[in-house]
Short mmCIF file of C-alpha atoms and ligand atoms in Angstrom, two decimals:
data_model
loop_
_atom_site.label_atom_id
_atom_site.label_comp_id
_atom_site.label_asym_id
_atom_site.label_seq_id
_atom_site.Cartn_x
_atom_site.Cartn_y
_atom_site.Cartn_z
CA MET A 1 -14.79 -40.56 6.93
CA PRO A 2 -14.39 -39.61 3.18
CA ARG A 3 -14.68 -35.70 3.09
CA THR A 4 -17.68 -34.37 1.12
CA ARG A 5 -16.62 -31.13 -0.72
CA PRO A 6 -12.97 -29.73 -1.12
CA PRO A 7 -11.40 -28.24 1.96
CA VAL A 8 -11.98 -25.38 4.31
CA ILE A 9 -9.42 -24.21 6.37
CA THR A 10 -9.64 -21.45 9.35
CA LEU A 11 -7.20 -19.25 11.10
CA ASP A 12 -9.27 -17.63 14.25
CA GLY A 13 -7.49 -15.03 16.79
CA PRO A 14 -7.64 -11.97 18.46
CA ALA A 15 -6.86 -8.58 16.37
CA GLY A 16 -3.26 -7.64 15.13
CA SER A 17 -2.45 -11.57 15.25
CA GLY A 18 -1.56 -11.99 11.51
CA LYS A 19 -4.71 -14.14 10.69
CA THR A 20 -5.75 -11.86 7.39
CA SER A 21 -2.50 -11.74 5.88
CA THR A 22 -1.33 -15.19 6.51
CA ALA A 23 -5.07 -16.23 5.75
CA GLN A 24 -4.55 -14.55 2.06
CA ALA A 25 -0.77 -15.96 1.48
CA VAL A 26 -2.16 -19.24 2.30
CA ALA A 27 -5.40 -19.00 0.20
CA ARG A 28 -3.13 -17.72 -3.10
CA ARG A 29 -0.05 -20.88 -2.50
CA LEU A 30 -3.16 -23.27 -2.08
CA GLY A 31 -5.14 -21.71 -5.53
CA PHE A 32 -8.12 -21.34 -2.86
CA ARG A 33 -10.33 -18.29 -2.18
CA HIS A 34 -9.68 -16.46 0.99
CA LEU A 35 -12.26 -15.13 3.01
CA ASP A 36 -11.89 -12.36 5.82
CA SER A 37 -14.65 -11.57 7.69
CA GLY A 38 -13.71 -9.48 9.24
CA ALA A 39 -14.07 -6.98 5.99
CA LEU A 40 -18.26 -7.83 6.38
CA TYR A 41 -18.16 -6.41 9.57
CA ARG A 42 -16.21 -3.49 8.93
CA ALA A 43 -18.57 -2.76 5.54
CA LEU A 44 -21.52 -3.04 7.58
CA THR A 45 -20.18 -0.56 9.85
CA PHE A 46 -19.01 1.67 7.55
CA ALA A 47 -22.53 1.19 5.86
CA LEU A 48 -24.60 2.44 9.69
CA LEU A 49 -22.04 5.57 9.32
CA LYS A 50 -22.26 6.55 5.70
CA GLU A 51 -25.46 6.31 5.67
CA GLY A 52 -26.02 8.46 9.08
CA VAL A 53 -27.62 5.72 11.21
CA PRO A 54 -27.83 6.73 14.81
CA GLU A 55 -25.79 4.53 16.81
CA GLN A 56 -28.85 4.59 19.37
CA GLU A 57 -30.65 2.24 16.43
CA TRP A 58 -27.86 -0.26 16.16
CA ALA A 59 -29.51 -2.72 18.59
CA THR A 60 -32.32 -2.60 17.23
CA LEU A 61 -31.51 -3.34 13.51
CA GLU A 62 -34.20 -6.03 11.58
CA ALA A 63 -32.08 -7.55 8.18
CA GLN A 64 -34.50 -6.09 6.01
CA GLN A 65 -32.85 -2.96 7.65
CA LEU A 66 -30.09 -4.05 6.96
CA THR A 67 -30.56 -5.42 3.31
CA ASP A 68 -31.26 -2.51 2.80
CA LEU A 69 -27.59 -1.20 3.94
CA ASN A 70 -26.63 -2.20 0.14
CA VAL A 71 -23.42 -3.84 1.29
CA GLU A 72 -22.74 -6.64 -1.39
CA VAL A 73 -20.46 -9.43 -1.45
CA GLU A 74 -19.75 -10.72 -5.31
CA VAL A 75 -17.59 -13.37 -5.83
CA GLU A 76 -15.32 -13.42 -8.60
CA GLY A 77 -13.60 -17.08 -8.63
CA ASP A 78 -10.81 -16.60 -5.76
CA VAL A 79 -11.22 -13.61 -5.07
CA VAL A 80 -14.14 -11.79 -2.54
CA ASN A 81 -15.18 -8.26 -3.62
CA ILE A 82 -17.30 -6.04 -0.93
CA TYR A 83 -19.43 -3.39 -2.01
CA HIS A 84 -21.13 -0.83 -1.04
CA ASP A 85 -24.36 1.10 -2.82
CA GLY A 86 -22.55 -0.87 -6.24
CA VAL A 87 -19.09 0.77 -5.14
CA LEU A 88 -16.08 -1.56 -4.55
CA LEU A 89 -14.66 -1.04 -0.67
CA THR A 90 -10.80 -1.12 -0.30
CA SER A 91 -9.18 1.00 2.23
CA ASP A 92 -12.25 2.72 3.40
CA LEU A 93 -12.95 -0.72 5.56
CA ARG A 94 -9.73 -0.10 7.88
CA SER A 95 -10.65 3.94 8.49
CA THR A 96 -10.42 4.99 12.18
CA GLU A 97 -14.27 5.56 12.19
CA VAL A 98 -14.79 2.32 11.16
CA THR A 99 -12.44 0.17 13.43
CA ALA A 100 -12.95 2.19 16.57
CA SER A 101 -16.85 1.34 16.09
CA VAL A 102 -16.87 -1.90 14.38
CA SER A 103 -17.02 -4.16 17.70
CA ALA A 104 -19.57 -2.56 18.78
CA VAL A 105 -21.81 -3.78 15.83
CA ALA A 106 -20.23 -6.94 15.59
CA GLY A 107 -21.52 -7.97 19.23
CA LEU A 108 -24.98 -7.41 17.48
CA PRO A 109 -26.82 -10.64 16.85
CA ALA A 110 -28.72 -9.44 13.56
CA VAL A 111 -25.49 -8.24 12.17
CA ARG A 112 -23.91 -12.10 12.97
CA ASP A 113 -27.12 -13.45 12.11
CA TRP A 114 -26.90 -11.80 8.93
CA LEU A 115 -23.84 -12.15 7.59
CA LEU A 116 -24.27 -15.86 8.86
CA ASP A 117 -25.47 -16.82 5.51
CA VAL A 118 -23.31 -14.59 3.37
CA GLN A 119 -19.84 -16.37 4.48
CA ARG A 120 -21.30 -19.72 4.54
CA SER A 121 -22.50 -19.13 0.54
CA VAL A 122 -18.59 -18.31 0.21
CA GLY A 123 -17.40 -21.28 1.68
CA ALA A 124 -19.93 -23.21 -0.13
CA HIS A 125 -17.90 -24.82 -2.61
CA GLY A 126 -14.69 -25.25 -0.02
CA ASN A 127 -11.63 -24.53 -1.68
CA LEU A 128 -11.61 -21.87 1.07
CA VAL A 129 -9.43 -20.52 3.46
CA ALA A 130 -11.22 -18.44 5.98
CA ASP A 131 -10.49 -15.94 8.82
CA GLY A 132 -12.26 -13.88 11.53
CA ARG A 133 -13.01 -14.66 15.30
CA ASP A 134 -15.51 -17.30 14.72
CA MET A 135 -14.94 -19.35 11.68
CA GLY A 136 -13.84 -22.83 12.97
CA THR A 137 -16.59 -22.42 15.99
CA VAL A 138 -20.06 -21.11 14.31
CA VAL A 139 -19.76 -20.25 11.06
CA PHE A 140 -17.12 -23.51 9.52
CA PRO A 141 -17.59 -25.97 12.13
CA ASP A 142 -16.43 -28.72 10.49
CA ALA A 143 -13.94 -27.23 8.60
CA ASP A 144 -11.22 -29.70 7.73
CA VAL A 145 -8.18 -27.74 9.61
CA LYS A 146 -8.57 -25.59 12.10
CA PHE A 147 -5.78 -22.80 13.45
CA PHE A 148 -6.15 -20.25 16.63
CA LEU A 149 -3.31 -17.58 16.03
CA VAL A 150 -1.72 -15.80 18.77
CA ALA A 151 0.64 -13.11 20.16
CA SER A 152 2.03 -10.35 22.57
CA LEU A 153 -0.58 -7.94 22.77
CA GLU A 154 2.57 -5.43 21.60
CA GLU A 155 3.68 -7.38 18.71
CA ARG A 156 -0.19 -7.27 17.23
CA ALA A 157 -0.24 -3.37 18.09
CA ARG A 158 3.11 -2.78 16.05
CA ARG A 159 1.86 -5.11 13.10
CA ARG A 160 -1.39 -3.04 12.71
CA LEU A 161 0.01 0.27 13.39
CA LEU A 162 2.59 -1.19 10.38
CA GLN A 163 -0.82 -2.78 8.33
CA ASP A 164 -2.64 0.72 8.68
CA HIS A 165 -0.45 2.98 8.24
CA GLY A 166 2.83 1.65 6.14
CA ARG A 167 5.44 2.62 8.47
CA GLU A 168 7.26 1.44 11.77
CA PRO A 169 5.26 2.86 14.43
CA ALA A 170 6.77 5.19 16.70
CA GLU A 171 7.03 3.27 20.53
CA ALA A 172 4.00 5.74 22.36
CA GLU A 173 1.45 4.75 19.38
CA VAL A 174 2.28 1.30 19.59
CA GLN A 175 0.97 1.41 23.90
CA GLU A 176 -1.63 3.65 22.33
CA GLU A 177 -2.66 1.18 20.32
CA ALA A 178 -2.42 -1.95 22.84
CA ARG A 179 -4.85 -0.33 24.91
CA ARG A 180 -7.22 0.31 21.79
CA ILE A 181 -6.48 -3.45 20.65
CA GLU A 182 -6.92 -5.07 24.88
CA GLN A 183 -10.16 -3.32 24.56
CA ARG A 184 -11.67 -4.92 21.48
CA ASP A 185 -10.41 -8.05 22.95
CA ASN A 186 -12.47 -8.07 25.77
CA THR A 187 -15.81 -6.84 23.35
CA ASP A 188 -14.90 -9.38 21.51
CA SER A 189 -14.40 -12.65 23.64
CA SER A 190 -16.70 -11.16 26.97
CA ARG A 191 -20.00 -10.80 24.21
CA SER A 192 -22.31 -13.65 24.71
CA HIS A 193 -23.28 -14.15 20.82
CA SER A 194 -19.87 -16.33 18.73
CA PRO A 195 -17.89 -14.49 21.51
CA LEU A 196 -13.79 -14.81 20.65
CA ARG A 197 -12.50 -18.27 21.49
CA ARG A 198 -10.36 -21.14 20.98
CA PRO A 199 -12.16 -23.92 18.54
CA GLU A 200 -11.88 -27.29 19.86
CA HIS A 201 -9.10 -29.10 18.14
CA ALA A 202 -7.75 -25.79 16.66
CA LEU A 203 -3.79 -26.14 16.22
CA GLU A 204 -2.76 -22.81 18.00
CA VAL A 205 0.54 -21.53 16.96
CA ASP A 206 2.35 -18.42 18.71
CA THR A 207 3.29 -15.93 16.18
CA THR A 208 4.97 -13.67 18.21
CA GLY A 209 8.45 -12.60 16.71
CA LEU A 210 8.03 -15.58 13.74
CA PRO A 211 8.95 -14.04 10.60
CA PHE A 212 6.26 -13.59 7.67
CA ASP A 213 7.23 -15.61 5.73
CA ASP A 214 8.00 -18.11 8.57
CA GLN A 215 4.10 -18.47 9.69
CA VAL A 216 3.12 -18.63 6.07
CA SER A 217 4.88 -22.02 5.80
CA LEU A 218 4.37 -23.60 9.32
CA ILE A 219 0.86 -23.00 8.30
CA MET A 220 1.35 -24.35 5.27
CA ARG A 221 3.30 -28.08 6.86
CA GLN A 222 0.52 -27.97 8.78
CA VAL A 223 -2.49 -28.26 6.07
CA GLN A 224 -0.09 -30.70 4.03
CA ASP A 225 0.15 -32.82 7.17
CA LEU A 226 -3.10 -32.82 8.28
CA THR A 227 -5.73 -32.95 4.76
CA PRO A 228 -4.99 -34.59 1.12
CA LEU A 229 -5.06 -31.80 -1.12
O1 DC B 1 -10.35 -8.79 12.06
P1 DC B 1 -10.84 -7.45 11.75
O2 DC B 1 -10.03 -6.72 12.96
O3 DC B 1 -11.03 -6.65 10.44
O4 DC B 1 -12.20 -7.43 13.35
C1 DC B 1 -13.19 -6.44 12.72
C2 DC B 1 -14.00 -6.91 13.65
O5 DC B 1 -14.81 -7.46 13.46
C3 DC B 1 -13.58 -7.11 15.17
O6 DC B 1 -13.62 -6.05 16.26
C4 DC B 1 -14.05 -8.33 15.54
C5 DC B 1 -15.37 -8.24 15.16
N1 DC B 1 -15.04 -9.28 13.89
C6 DC B 1 -16.21 -10.69 14.62
O7 DC B 1 -16.44 -10.42 15.58
N2 DC B 1 -16.07 -11.52 14.09
C7 DC B 1 -15.06 -12.17 13.08
N3 DC B 1 -15.94 -13.54 12.07
C8 DC B 1 -14.09 -11.26 12.11
C9 DC B 1 -14.77 -10.38 12.83
#
């Protein structure tokens, strides 16, 4: 069937599987917009912490209260910027506090529903590479090419630390991070609303031991084979 809009490509997978950096590089090569959906969950978490909303109240939050947190997404060409109270969010999204609380926020149905429209509006015109946990299953179920990225737990822990601290981590740090990631994987996979799972027809890519450039090239080849761009 002919496509009615430009392509949408999704990359889902567990924490540290390399989705976000790969999606960003693929989007850049294709001249597409990149949606890092994890950053949206992180932005709401950041705002809840910053506004001092007690954690025991998070489960009862309604759409209007989420809107009142003043998290805004602005698209400028291919760039998706996220603001809180008009301030651009960058490294704040990856703080230890945000990372520790984001799984709890991402498990809230009201949060997921609120973000659904935001994400779909970013991808409404296609030419999009979106990464997250439910891009190919819930947010863009009719995406043109879907990937599911996996990697060993230790490799994922190492990459996460390298990304967050900009240096090669010590073995003890890797083990500790691996335990944290495993816990988050369990929370993300066992929640009742939009759990992490492999989308039907997704191409599974194991990135363990795969250099970053090879990972990007492999995805690019598959995209070029599977969809006329
Ligand atoms: O990929 P990340 O670490 O930035 O994701 C942050 C959290 O948000 C993580 O706990 C999973 C959750 N998340 C989600 O539930 N659905 C998405 N589409 C993206 C992220």
